[in-house]
CSV table of C-alpha atoms (C1' of nucleotides) in Angstrom, one decimal:
chain,number,residue,atom,x,y,z
A,11,UNK,CA,106.6,109.8,106.5
A,12,UNK,CA,105.1,111.1,103.4
A,13,UNK,CA,103.0,109.1,101.0
A,14,UNK,CA,104.5,106.6,98.6
A,15,UNK,CA,103.5,107.0,95.0
A,16,UNK,CA,101.3,104.0,95.3
A,17,UNK,CA,99.5,105.3,98.4
A,18,UNK,CA,98.8,108.6,96.7
A,19,UNK,CA,97.3,106.8,93.8
A,20,UNK,CA,95.2,104.7,96.0
A,21,UNK,CA,93.8,107.7,97.7
A,22,UNK,CA,93.1,109.4,94.4
A,23,UNK,CA,91.4,106.3,93.1
A,24,UNK,CA,89.2,105.9,96.1
A,25,UNK,CA,88.1,109.5,95.9
A,26,UNK,CA,87.3,109.2,92.2
A,27,UNK,CA,85.5,105.9,92.8
A,28,UNK,CA,83.3,107.2,95.5
A,29,UNK,CA,82.4,110.2,93.4
A,30,UNK,CA,81.3,108.0,90.7
A,31,UNK,CA,79.5,105.2,92.6
A,32,UNK,CA,78.6,106.7,95.9
A,33,UNK,CA,80.1,103.8,97.6
A,34,UNK,CA,83.7,102.8,98.2
A,35,UNK,CA,85.7,100.3,96.2
A,36,UNK,CA,86.8,96.9,97.3
A,37,UNK,CA,90.3,96.0,98.0
A,38,UNK,CA,90.5,94.1,94.7
A,39,UNK,CA,89.2,97.0,92.7
A,40,UNK,CA,91.8,99.2,94.3
A,41,UNK,CA,94.4,96.7,93.4
A,42,UNK,CA,93.4,96.5,89.8
A,43,UNK,CA,93.2,100.3,89.5
A,44,UNK,CA,96.6,100.9,91.0
A,45,UNK,CA,98.4,98.0,89.5
A,46,UNK,CA,98.8,95.7,92.5
A,47,UNK,CA,98.3,92.1,91.9
A,48,UNK,CA,97.8,90.9,95.4
A,49,UNK,CA,95.0,91.9,97.7
A,50,UNK,CA,97.3,91.6,100.7
A,51,UNK,CA,99.5,94.4,99.4
A,52,UNK,CA,96.5,96.6,99.1
A,53,UNK,CA,95.6,95.8,102.6
A,54,UNK,CA,99.1,96.5,103.7
A,55,UNK,CA,99.0,99.9,102.1
A,56,UNK,CA,95.6,100.7,103.4
A,57,UNK,CA,97.0,100.0,106.9
A,58,UNK,CA,99.8,102.5,106.2
A,59,UNK,CA,97.3,105.0,105.1
A,60,UNK,CA,95.3,104.5,108.3
A,61,UNK,CA,98.4,105.1,110.3
A,62,UNK,CA,98.9,108.3,108.4
A,63,UNK,CA,95.3,109.3,109.2
A,64,UNK,CA,94.4,109.5,105.6
A,65,UNK,CA,91.5,107.1,105.8
A,66,UNK,CA,89.5,105.0,108.2
A,67,UNK,CA,88.4,101.4,107.8
A,68,UNK,CA,85.8,99.2,109.4
A,69,UNK,CA,87.3,95.8,110.0
A,70,UNK,CA,85.9,92.9,108.0
A,71,UNK,CA,83.3,95.1,106.4
A,72,UNK,CA,83.2,95.0,102.6
A,73,UNK,CA,83.8,98.4,101.2
A,74,UNK,CA,84.1,99.7,104.7
A,75,UNK,CA,86.4,102.5,104.2
A,76,UNK,CA,86.2,106.3,104.0
A,77,UNK,CA,88.6,109.0,103.3
A,78,UNK,CA,89.4,111.2,106.2
A,79,UNK,CA,89.7,114.3,104.1
A,80,UNK,CA,88.5,113.9,100.5
A,81,UNK,CA,91.3,115.0,98.3
A,82,UNK,CA,90.2,118.0,96.3
A,83,UNK,CA,92.7,117.0,93.6
A,84,UNK,CA,91.0,117.1,90.2
A,85,UNK,CA,87.3,116.6,90.5
A,86,UNK,CA,85.5,119.7,91.4
A,87,UNK,CA,88.5,121.4,92.9
A,88,UNK,CA,88.3,125.2,92.6
A,89,UNK,CA,85.0,124.8,91.1
A,90,UNK,CA,83.6,124.1,94.5
A,91,UNK,CA,81.5,127.2,94.5
A,92,UNK,CA,80.6,126.8,90.8
A,93,UNK,CA,77.0,127.4,90.3
A,94,UNK,CA,75.0,125.0,88.3
A,95,UNK,CA,71.9,125.5,86.2
A,96,UNK,CA,69.5,122.8,85.6
A,97,UNK,CA,67.7,123.0,82.3
A,98,UNK,CA,64.7,120.7,81.8
A,99,UNK,CA,64.8,118.6,78.7
A,100,UNK,CA,61.5,119.4,77.0
A,101,UNK,CA,61.6,117.3,73.9
A,102,UNK,CA,62.6,117.5,70.3
A,103,UNK,CA,62.9,120.2,67.7
A,104,UNK,CA,62.7,119.5,64.0
A,105,UNK,CA,61.8,121.6,61.1
A,106,UNK,CA,58.2,120.6,60.6
A,107,UNK,CA,56.4,121.4,63.8
A,108,UNK,CA,56.1,124.1,66.4
A,109,UNK,CA,57.9,123.3,69.6
A,110,UNK,CA,56.1,122.5,72.8
A,111,UNK,CA,57.4,125.7,74.4
A,112,UNK,CA,56.6,126.2,78.0
A,113,UNK,CA,53.8,123.6,78.3
A,114,UNK,CA,55.6,120.4,78.9
A,115,UNK,CA,53.2,117.5,79.0
A,116,UNK,CA,54.0,114.3,77.2
A,117,UNK,CA,57.6,115.0,76.6
A,118,UNK,CA,59.8,111.9,76.2
A,119,UNK,CA,62.4,113.0,78.7
A,120,UNK,CA,60.2,112.8,81.8
A,121,UNK,CA,61.7,115.3,84.2
A,122,UNK,CA,65.2,114.8,83.0
A,123,UNK,CA,67.4,117.8,83.1
A,124,UNK,CA,70.7,119.0,81.5
A,125,UNK,CA,73.0,120.4,84.1
A,126,UNK,CA,75.3,123.1,82.9
A,127,UNK,CA,77.6,125.5,84.6
A,128,UNK,CA,76.4,129.0,85.2
A,129,UNK,CA,79.1,130.6,83.2
A,130,UNK,CA,77.8,128.9,80.1
A,131,UNK,CA,74.1,129.8,80.6
A,132,UNK,CA,72.5,132.4,82.8
A,133,UNK,CA,70.4,131.1,85.6
A,134,UNK,CA,67.1,132.4,84.5
A,135,UNK,CA,63.7,130.8,84.7
A,136,UNK,CA,62.0,129.9,81.4
A,137,UNK,CA,65.0,127.9,80.2
A,138,UNK,CA,64.6,124.6,78.5
A,139,UNK,CA,66.6,122.3,76.3
A,140,UNK,CA,65.5,120.7,73.0
A,141,UNK,CA,67.2,118.0,71.1
A,142,UNK,CA,67.7,118.6,67.5
A,143,UNK,CA,66.2,115.9,65.2
A,144,UNK,CA,67.3,115.6,61.6
A,145,UNK,CA,69.5,117.7,59.5
A,146,UNK,CA,67.0,120.4,58.7
A,147,UNK,CA,68.8,123.0,60.7
A,148,UNK,CA,72.2,122.6,59.1
A,149,UNK,CA,72.1,126.2,57.9
A,150,UNK,CA,72.2,127.2,61.6
A,151,UNK,CA,75.3,125.0,62.0
A,152,UNK,CA,73.3,122.7,64.2
A,153,UNK,CA,73.7,119.0,64.0
A,154,UNK,CA,71.3,116.1,64.5
A,155,UNK,CA,71.4,115.2,68.2
A,156,UNK,CA,72.6,118.6,69.4
A,157,UNK,CA,71.1,120.1,72.5
A,158,UNK,CA,69.8,123.6,72.0
A,159,UNK,CA,69.4,125.7,75.2
A,160,UNK,CA,66.5,128.1,74.8
A,161,UNK,CA,65.0,130.9,76.9
A,162,UNK,CA,61.3,131.1,76.3
A,163,UNK,CA,60.4,134.5,74.9
A,164,UNK,CA,57.7,136.0,72.7
A,165,UNK,CA,59.9,138.8,71.5
A,166,UNK,CA,63.5,139.1,70.5
A,167,UNK,CA,66.1,141.8,70.0
A,168,UNK,CA,68.0,142.5,66.9
A,169,UNK,CA,70.8,140.1,66.5
A,170,UNK,CA,69.5,137.4,68.7
A,171,UNK,CA,69.5,133.9,67.5
A,172,UNK,CA,65.9,132.9,67.9
A,173,UNK,CA,63.6,129.9,67.5
A,174,UNK,CA,61.2,131.1,64.9
A,175,UNK,CA,57.9,129.6,63.8
A,176,UNK,CA,56.9,130.8,60.3
A,177,UNK,CA,53.2,130.5,60.1
A,178,UNK,CA,52.5,130.1,56.4
A,179,UNK,CA,55.4,127.8,55.9
A,180,UNK,CA,54.6,125.8,59.0
A,181,UNK,CA,58.2,125.6,59.8
A,182,UNK,CA,60.5,125.9,62.8
A,183,UNK,CA,63.9,127.4,62.3
A,184,UNK,CA,66.9,128.8,64.1
A,185,UNK,CA,68.1,132.1,62.7
A,186,UNK,CA,69.5,135.4,63.6
A,187,UNK,CA,66.7,138.0,64.0
A,188,UNK,CA,67.0,141.2,62.0
A,189,UNK,CA,63.7,143.2,61.9
A,190,UNK,CA,63.6,145.5,58.9
A,191,UNK,CA,60.4,147.5,59.0
A,192,UNK,CA,57.4,145.4,58.3
A,193,UNK,CA,59.5,142.3,57.4
A,194,UNK,CA,62.1,140.4,59.2
A,195,UNK,CA,65.3,139.2,57.8
A,196,UNK,CA,66.2,135.8,59.1
A,197,UNK,CA,69.9,135.3,58.7
A,198,UNK,CA,71.4,131.8,58.9
A,199,UNK,CA,74.5,131.3,61.0
A,200,UNK,CA,76.2,129.7,58.0
A,201,UNK,CA,77.2,132.6,55.7
A,202,UNK,CA,77.0,130.2,52.7
A,203,UNK,CA,73.3,130.3,53.0
A,204,UNK,CA,71.0,133.1,52.0
A,205,UNK,CA,68.8,135.0,54.4
A,206,UNK,CA,65.1,134.7,54.1
A,207,UNK,CA,62.6,137.5,54.5
A,208,UNK,CA,59.3,137.0,56.3
A,209,UNK,CA,56.5,139.5,57.0
A,210,UNK,CA,56.6,140.3,60.7
A,211,UNK,CA,53.0,139.2,61.0
A,212,UNK,CA,54.0,135.7,59.8
A,213,UNK,CA,56.8,135.3,62.3
A,214,UNK,CA,56.3,134.0,65.7
A,215,UNK,CA,59.2,134.2,68.1
A,216,UNK,CA,59.3,131.1,70.4
A,217,UNK,CA,62.5,131.7,72.2
A,218,UNK,CA,66.0,132.9,72.2
A,219,UNK,CA,68.8,130.4,71.7
A,220,UNK,CA,71.4,130.8,74.5
A,221,UNK,CA,73.7,127.9,73.7
A,222,UNK,CA,74.2,124.8,71.7
A,223,UNK,CA,75.9,121.7,73.1
A,224,UNK,CA,77.1,118.8,71.0
A,225,UNK,CA,78.3,115.7,72.6
A,226,UNK,CA,80.3,113.5,70.3
A,227,UNK,CA,81.8,110.6,72.2
B,2,UNK,CA,51.9,103.9,94.1
B,3,UNK,CA,53.2,105.6,97.2
B,4,UNK,CA,55.7,104.3,99.6
B,5,UNK,CA,54.7,101.7,102.1
B,6,UNK,CA,55.6,102.4,105.7
B,7,UNK,CA,58.4,99.9,105.5
B,8,UNK,CA,59.9,101.4,102.3
B,9,UNK,CA,59.8,104.8,103.8
B,10,UNK,CA,61.7,103.5,106.8
B,11,UNK,CA,64.2,101.7,104.6
B,12,UNK,CA,64.9,105.0,102.8
B,13,UNK,CA,65.3,106.8,106.0
B,14,UNK,CA,67.6,104.2,107.4
B,15,UNK,CA,69.9,104.2,104.4
B,16,UNK,CA,70.1,107.9,104.5
B,17,UNK,CA,71.0,107.9,108.2
B,18,UNK,CA,73.5,105.1,107.7
B,19,UNK,CA,75.3,106.7,104.9
B,20,UNK,CA,75.4,109.9,106.9
B,21,UNK,CA,77.1,108.1,109.7
B,22,UNK,CA,79.4,105.6,107.9
B,23,UNK,CA,80.1,107.2,104.5
B,24,UNK,CA,79.2,103.9,102.9
B,25,UNK,CA,75.9,102.2,102.4
B,26,UNK,CA,74.5,99.4,104.5
B,27,UNK,CA,74.1,95.8,103.6
B,28,UNK,CA,70.7,94.1,103.0
B,29,UNK,CA,71.0,92.4,106.4
B,30,UNK,CA,71.7,95.6,108.2
B,31,UNK,CA,68.7,97.2,106.6
B,32,UNK,CA,66.6,94.2,107.6
B,33,UNK,CA,67.7,94.4,111.2
B,34,UNK,CA,67.1,98.1,111.4
B,35,UNK,CA,63.7,98.0,109.9
B,36,UNK,CA,62.6,94.8,111.6
B,37,UNK,CA,62.7,92.4,108.7
B,38,UNK,CA,63.9,89.0,109.4
B,39,UNK,CA,64.5,87.8,105.9
B,40,UNK,CA,67.1,89.2,103.5
B,41,UNK,CA,64.9,88.4,100.6
B,42,UNK,CA,62.2,90.7,101.9
B,43,UNK,CA,64.6,93.5,102.0
B,44,UNK,CA,65.7,92.7,98.5
B,45,UNK,CA,62.1,92.7,97.5
B,46,UNK,CA,61.4,96.1,98.9
B,47,UNK,CA,64.6,97.5,97.4
B,48,UNK,CA,63.4,96.4,94.1
B,49,UNK,CA,60.1,98.2,94.6
B,50,UNK,CA,62.1,101.3,95.6
B,51,UNK,CA,64.1,101.1,92.5
B,52,UNK,CA,60.9,101.0,90.4
B,53,UNK,CA,59.8,104.1,92.1
B,54,UNK,CA,63.1,105.7,91.3
B,55,UNK,CA,64.0,106.2,94.9
B,56,UNK,CA,67.3,104.5,94.8
B,57,UNK,CA,69.7,102.7,92.5
B,58,UNK,CA,71.5,99.5,93.0
B,59,UNK,CA,74.5,97.8,91.4
B,60,UNK,CA,73.7,94.1,91.0
B,61,UNK,CA,75.7,91.6,93.1
B,62,UNK,CA,77.8,94.3,94.6
B,63,UNK,CA,77.9,94.5,98.4
B,64,UNK,CA,76.6,97.7,99.6
B,65,UNK,CA,76.1,98.7,96.0
B,66,UNK,CA,73.2,101.1,96.5
B,67,UNK,CA,72.7,104.8,96.5
B,68,UNK,CA,69.8,107.0,97.1
B,69,UNK,CA,68.5,108.9,94.1
B,70,UNK,CA,68.9,112.6,94.8
B,71,UNK,CA,65.8,114.1,96.1
B,72,UNK,CA,64.5,116.5,93.5
B,73,UNK,CA,66.1,119.8,94.0
B,74,UNK,CA,63.2,122.2,93.2
B,75,UNK,CA,65.0,125.0,91.5
B,76,UNK,CA,68.2,126.1,93.2
B,77,UNK,CA,71.2,124.0,92.8
B,78,UNK,CA,70.6,122.0,95.9
B,79,UNK,CA,70.7,118.4,94.6
B,80,UNK,CA,73.1,119.5,91.9
B,81,UNK,CA,75.6,120.3,94.6
B,82,UNK,CA,77.3,116.9,94.2
B,83,UNK,CA,77.5,117.2,90.5
B,84,UNK,CA,81.0,116.4,89.4
B,85,UNK,CA,82.7,119.0,87.3
B,86,UNK,CA,85.5,118.7,84.8
B,87,UNK,CA,87.9,121.5,84.3
B,88,UNK,CA,89.3,121.7,80.8
B,89,UNK,CA,92.1,124.0,80.2
B,90,UNK,CA,91.7,126.5,77.4
B,91,UNK,CA,94.8,126.0,75.2
B,92,UNK,CA,94.3,128.4,72.5
B,93,UNK,CA,92.8,128.8,69.1
B,94,UNK,CA,92.1,126.5,66.2
B,95,UNK,CA,91.9,127.6,62.7
B,96,UNK,CA,92.5,126.0,59.4
B,97,UNK,CA,96.0,127.2,58.6
B,98,UNK,CA,98.1,126.0,61.4
B,99,UNK,CA,98.7,122.9,63.5
B,100,UNK,CA,97.3,123.2,67.0
B,101,UNK,CA,99.5,123.6,70.0
B,102,UNK,CA,98.5,120.1,71.3
B,103,UNK,CA,99.6,119.2,74.7
B,104,UNK,CA,102.5,121.6,75.0
B,105,UNK,CA,100.8,124.8,76.1
B,106,UNK,CA,103.2,127.6,76.2
B,107,UNK,CA,102.3,131.0,75.0
B,108,UNK,CA,98.6,130.4,74.9
B,109,UNK,CA,96.4,133.5,75.2
B,110,UNK,CA,94.2,132.0,77.9
B,111,UNK,CA,96.8,131.8,80.6
B,112,UNK,CA,95.6,128.9,82.7
B,113,UNK,CA,92.0,129.7,82.2
B,114,UNK,CA,89.7,126.7,82.2
B,115,UNK,CA,86.3,125.8,80.9
B,116,UNK,CA,84.3,124.0,83.5
B,117,UNK,CA,81.8,121.5,82.3
B,118,UNK,CA,79.7,118.9,84.1
B,119,UNK,CA,81.0,115.4,84.0
B,120,UNK,CA,78.0,114.0,82.2
B,121,UNK,CA,78.9,116.1,79.2
B,122,UNK,CA,82.6,115.2,79.1
B,123,UNK,CA,84.5,112.3,80.7
B,124,UNK,CA,86.9,113.2,83.4
B,125,UNK,CA,90.1,112.1,81.7
B,126,UNK,CA,93.5,113.6,81.5
B,127,UNK,CA,94.7,115.0,78.2
B,128,UNK,CA,91.6,117.1,77.7
B,129,UNK,CA,91.8,120.6,76.4
B,130,UNK,CA,89.6,123.2,74.8
B,131,UNK,CA,90.2,125.2,71.7
B,132,UNK,CA,88.3,128.2,70.4
B,133,UNK,CA,87.4,128.0,66.8
B,134,UNK,CA,88.6,131.0,64.8
B,135,UNK,CA,87.0,131.8,61.5
B,136,UNK,CA,84.5,130.0,59.3
B,137,UNK,CA,86.9,127.5,57.9
B,138,UNK,CA,85.3,124.6,59.7
B,139,UNK,CA,81.8,125.2,58.7
B,140,UNK,CA,81.7,121.8,57.0
B,141,UNK,CA,82.1,120.4,60.5
B,142,UNK,CA,79.1,122.4,61.6
B,143,UNK,CA,81.4,124.4,63.8
B,144,UNK,CA,80.9,128.1,64.1
B,145,UNK,CA,83.4,130.9,64.7
B,146,UNK,CA,83.8,131.2,68.4
B,147,UNK,CA,82.7,127.7,69.3
B,148,UNK,CA,84.6,125.8,71.9
B,149,UNK,CA,85.9,122.4,70.9
B,150,UNK,CA,86.6,119.9,73.7
B,151,UNK,CA,89.4,117.6,72.6
B,152,UNK,CA,91.1,114.6,74.0
B,153,UNK,CA,94.7,114.5,72.9
B,154,UNK,CA,95.5,111.3,71.0
B,155,UNK,CA,97.8,110.2,68.2
B,156,UNK,CA,95.5,107.6,67.0
B,157,UNK,CA,91.8,107.3,66.4
B,158,UNK,CA,89.1,104.8,65.9
B,159,UNK,CA,86.8,104.5,62.9
B,160,UNK,CA,84.0,106.9,63.3
B,161,UNK,CA,85.6,109.3,65.7
B,162,UNK,CA,85.5,112.9,65.0
B,163,UNK,CA,89.1,113.9,65.0
B,164,UNK,CA,91.4,116.9,64.8
B,165,UNK,CA,93.4,116.1,61.8
B,166,UNK,CA,96.6,117.8,60.4
B,167,UNK,CA,97.1,117.2,56.8
B,168,UNK,CA,100.7,117.6,56.1
B,169,UNK,CA,101.0,118.4,52.4
B,170,UNK,CA,98.0,120.8,52.6
B,171,UNK,CA,99.3,122.3,55.8
B,172,UNK,CA,95.8,122.4,57.1
B,173,UNK,CA,93.9,121.5,60.3
B,174,UNK,CA,90.4,120.1,60.0
B,175,UNK,CA,87.7,118.5,62.0
B,176,UNK,CA,86.3,115.4,60.3
B,177,UNK,CA,85.0,112.0,60.9
B,178,UNK,CA,87.8,109.4,60.6
B,179,UNK,CA,87.3,106.5,58.2
B,180,UNK,CA,90.4,104.6,57.4
B,181,UNK,CA,90.2,102.7,54.1
B,182,UNK,CA,93.4,100.8,53.5
B,183,UNK,CA,96.3,103.1,52.7
B,184,UNK,CA,94.1,106.2,52.5
B,185,UNK,CA,91.8,107.7,54.9
B,186,UNK,CA,88.4,109.1,54.1
B,187,UNK,CA,87.6,112.3,56.0
B,188,UNK,CA,83.9,112.8,56.2
B,189,UNK,CA,82.5,116.2,57.0
B,190,UNK,CA,79.7,116.4,59.6
B,191,UNK,CA,77.6,118.3,57.1
B,192,UNK,CA,76.3,115.8,54.6
B,193,UNK,CA,76.1,118.6,52.0
B,194,UNK,CA,79.9,118.5,51.8
B,195,UNK,CA,82.0,115.9,50.1
B,196,UNK,CA,84.5,113.7,51.9
B,197,UNK,CA,88.2,114.2,51.2
B,198,UNK,CA,90.7,111.4,50.8
B,199,UNK,CA,94.1,111.6,52.2
B,200,UNK,CA,97.0,109.1,52.2
B,201,UNK,CA,97.4,107.7,55.7
B,202,UNK,CA,101.0,108.9,55.7
B,203,UNK,CA,99.9,112.5,55.2
B,204,UNK,CA,97.4,112.4,58.0
B,205,UNK,CA,98.4,113.2,61.5
B,206,UNK,CA,95.8,112.7,64.2
B,207,UNK,CA,96.0,115.3,66.8
B,208,UNK,CA,93.1,114.5,69.0
B,209,UNK,CA,89.5,113.3,69.3
B,210,UNK,CA,86.7,115.7,69.5
B,211,UNK,CA,84.5,115.0,72.5
B,212,UNK,CA,82.2,117.9,72.5
B,213,UNK,CA,81.4,121.2,71.0
B,214,UNK,CA,79.9,124.1,73.0
B,215,UNK,CA,78.5,127.3,71.4
B,216,UNK,CA,77.6,130.2,73.6
B,217,UNK,CA,75.3,132.6,71.9
B,218,UNK,CA,74.1,135.1,74.4
C,29,DA,C1',35.1,79.3,95.4
C,30,DT,C1',39.0,80.7,92.4
C,31,DT,C1',42.5,83.4,90.6
C,32,DA,C1',45.6,87.2,90.8
C,33,DT,C1',48.6,90.4,93.1
C,34,DA,C1',51.4,92.4,96.6
C,35,DC,C1',54.0,91.3,100.5
C,36,DA,C1',56.5,88.3,103.6
C,37,DT,C1',59.4,84.1,105.3
C,38,DG,C1',63.6,81.4,105.9
C,39,DA,C1',66.7,78.1,104.3
C,40,DA,C1',70.1,77.1,100.8
C,41,DC,C1',73.4,78.6,97.6
C,42,DG,C1',77.1,80.9,95.4
C,43,DT,C1',79.8,85.0,94.7
C,44,DT,C1',82.2,88.7,96.6
C,45,DT,C1',85.4,90.4,99.5
C,46,DG,C1',88.5,90.9,103.6
C,47,DT,C1',92.2,88.3,106.2
C,48,DT,C1',96.0,85.3,107.1
C,49,DC,C1',100.3,83.3,106.1
C,50,DG,C1',104.4,81.4,103.9
C,51,DT,C1',108.0,83.5,100.7
C,52,DT,C1',110.8,86.6,98.4
C,53,DG,C1',113.5,90.8,97.3
C,54,DT,C1',115.6,95.2,98.8
C,55,DC,C1',118.3,98.1,101.5
C,56,DA,C1',120.5,100.2,105.3
C,57,DA,C1',122.4,99.2,110.0
C,58,DG,C1',125.3,96.3,112.8
D,8,DC,C1',128.1,88.7,105.9
D,9,DT,C1',124.2,88.8,108.7
D,10,DT,C1',120.1,91.0,110.6
D,11,DG,C1',115.9,93.2,110.5
D,12,DA,C1',112.6,96.5,108.9
D,13,DC,C1',109.9,97.4,104.8
D,14,DA,C1',107.4,96.4,100.7
D,15,DA,C1',105.4,93.1,97.8
D,16,DC,C1',103.5,88.5,96.0
D,17,DG,C1',100.1,84.8,95.6
D,18,DA,C1',97.6,81.1,97.3
D,19,DA,C1',94.2,79.6,100.6
D,20,DC,C1',90.6,80.5,103.8
D,21,DA,C1',86.6,82.2,106.0
D,22,DA,C1',83.3,85.6,106.8
D,23,DA,C1',80.3,88.8,104.6
D,24,DC,C1',76.8,89.5,101.5
D,25,DG,C1',73.5,89.3,97.6
D,26,DT,C1',70.4,85.9,95.1
D,27,DT,C1',67.2,82.2,94.4
D,28,DC,C1',63.4,79.3,95.5
D,29,DA,C1',59.7,77.0,97.6
D,30,DT,C1',56.1,78.3,100.6
D,31,DG,C1',52.8,81.3,103.2
D,32,DT,C1',49.6,85.1,104.0
D,33,DA,C1',46.5,88.6,103.2
D,34,DT,C1',43.2,91.4,100.1
D,35,DA,C1',40.8,92.4,96.1
D,36,DA,C1',38.9,91.1,91.7
D,37,DT,C1',36.5,87.3,88.8
DNA sequence: ATTATACATGAACGTTTGTTCGTTGTCAAG
DNA sequence: CTTGACAACGAACAAACGTTCATGTATAAT
């Protein structure tokens, strides 16, 4: 009376498919996914699954099926209650220009957002994400294309990694913030690089770096 | 630029229909509900709605349409349906030792997992996360404490960033994979570093790096 | 008047997709 | 050795469903 291996896989597939597309798969799609060559066999198994109250079907309706109780299998499982944080993509960051900061007109990402889990990034206001352009921040161990998650701030605390604008150099940089009297030591994340020293008056804190995300594949 | 009366009703109908059936309506069903006699008019209006980013369609797929999530202000509202991927934390990665790979006994993170959103990492099996220990992988622009998300694999494709075990050196490294005949060129992510060349026989692919996550705060 | 644009119509067409049916192989009961 | 349920196959069919096209309407701009 329990599910055959095939039937379990069918259920799983339907669940995943619906999650991805927002509409159910066809019989043929199910067949291909589960390794059934004949549509009639899929239909046969769907009927068994109906008998077992695992799903419902509308006759002669394409994609007319729904899971009775969406299997919590893999997808968002225990993470059901996981909180999410939506961080707006505000544009690019490269060495030669101040960042747009909070004002966000004309950014190339419209109102696109990066969604992250709350255990990665705190759910505060004033968060935004910038995409790193070029290799100019390699001393911060940041790669071209990385996303930098920033909390907008005008001040920083010792040891924070900050987005700094150095006025006389006209340069944006990511460094660890170490105030030392009237000057500030900016320490690269990469220990192979030397720190730089900037008069506090020349340094403008634009934000605090909360996280960096690199997507390879 | 705003919605015509008809388009608003179409949207409403689709929403209600999905609510009731768990799958989207056909063009003809929409037509009948909104009082449009011709399927092509429905198609026309659906195209307008797509331009206005109100819904998405899969071409030539019956019922292949979904409403674009209504903007969720701030909370997580619309993000509610965001799929999550749970990646098990399998241990540490440092230069001097092969990684535990798929077998995960004795790892210090019990069955702790890293939860990421599905748009960051594909929801495949064989994923795991390793915490980088030490600065030995700085040439990969990876920092001490970073999380590396890996798909377990024994083979790689040209250009993948891989987790490589070099047998004679007894060393684990993260590099871009470039096979060149009988040797393999391993290219660091940091262009300031030189590639290394390893006989293919000495190289063992342990996995493919999918993403890197660095949490600062 | 003329042209352009947005919207609407309905028939025709072609693909997608569910259903039916004749067969086959397996396995346990009679 | 049958018998019959269960599961599966693949071809053929028909209904469901999206797309295309030729043709009309309005309304506003030229």
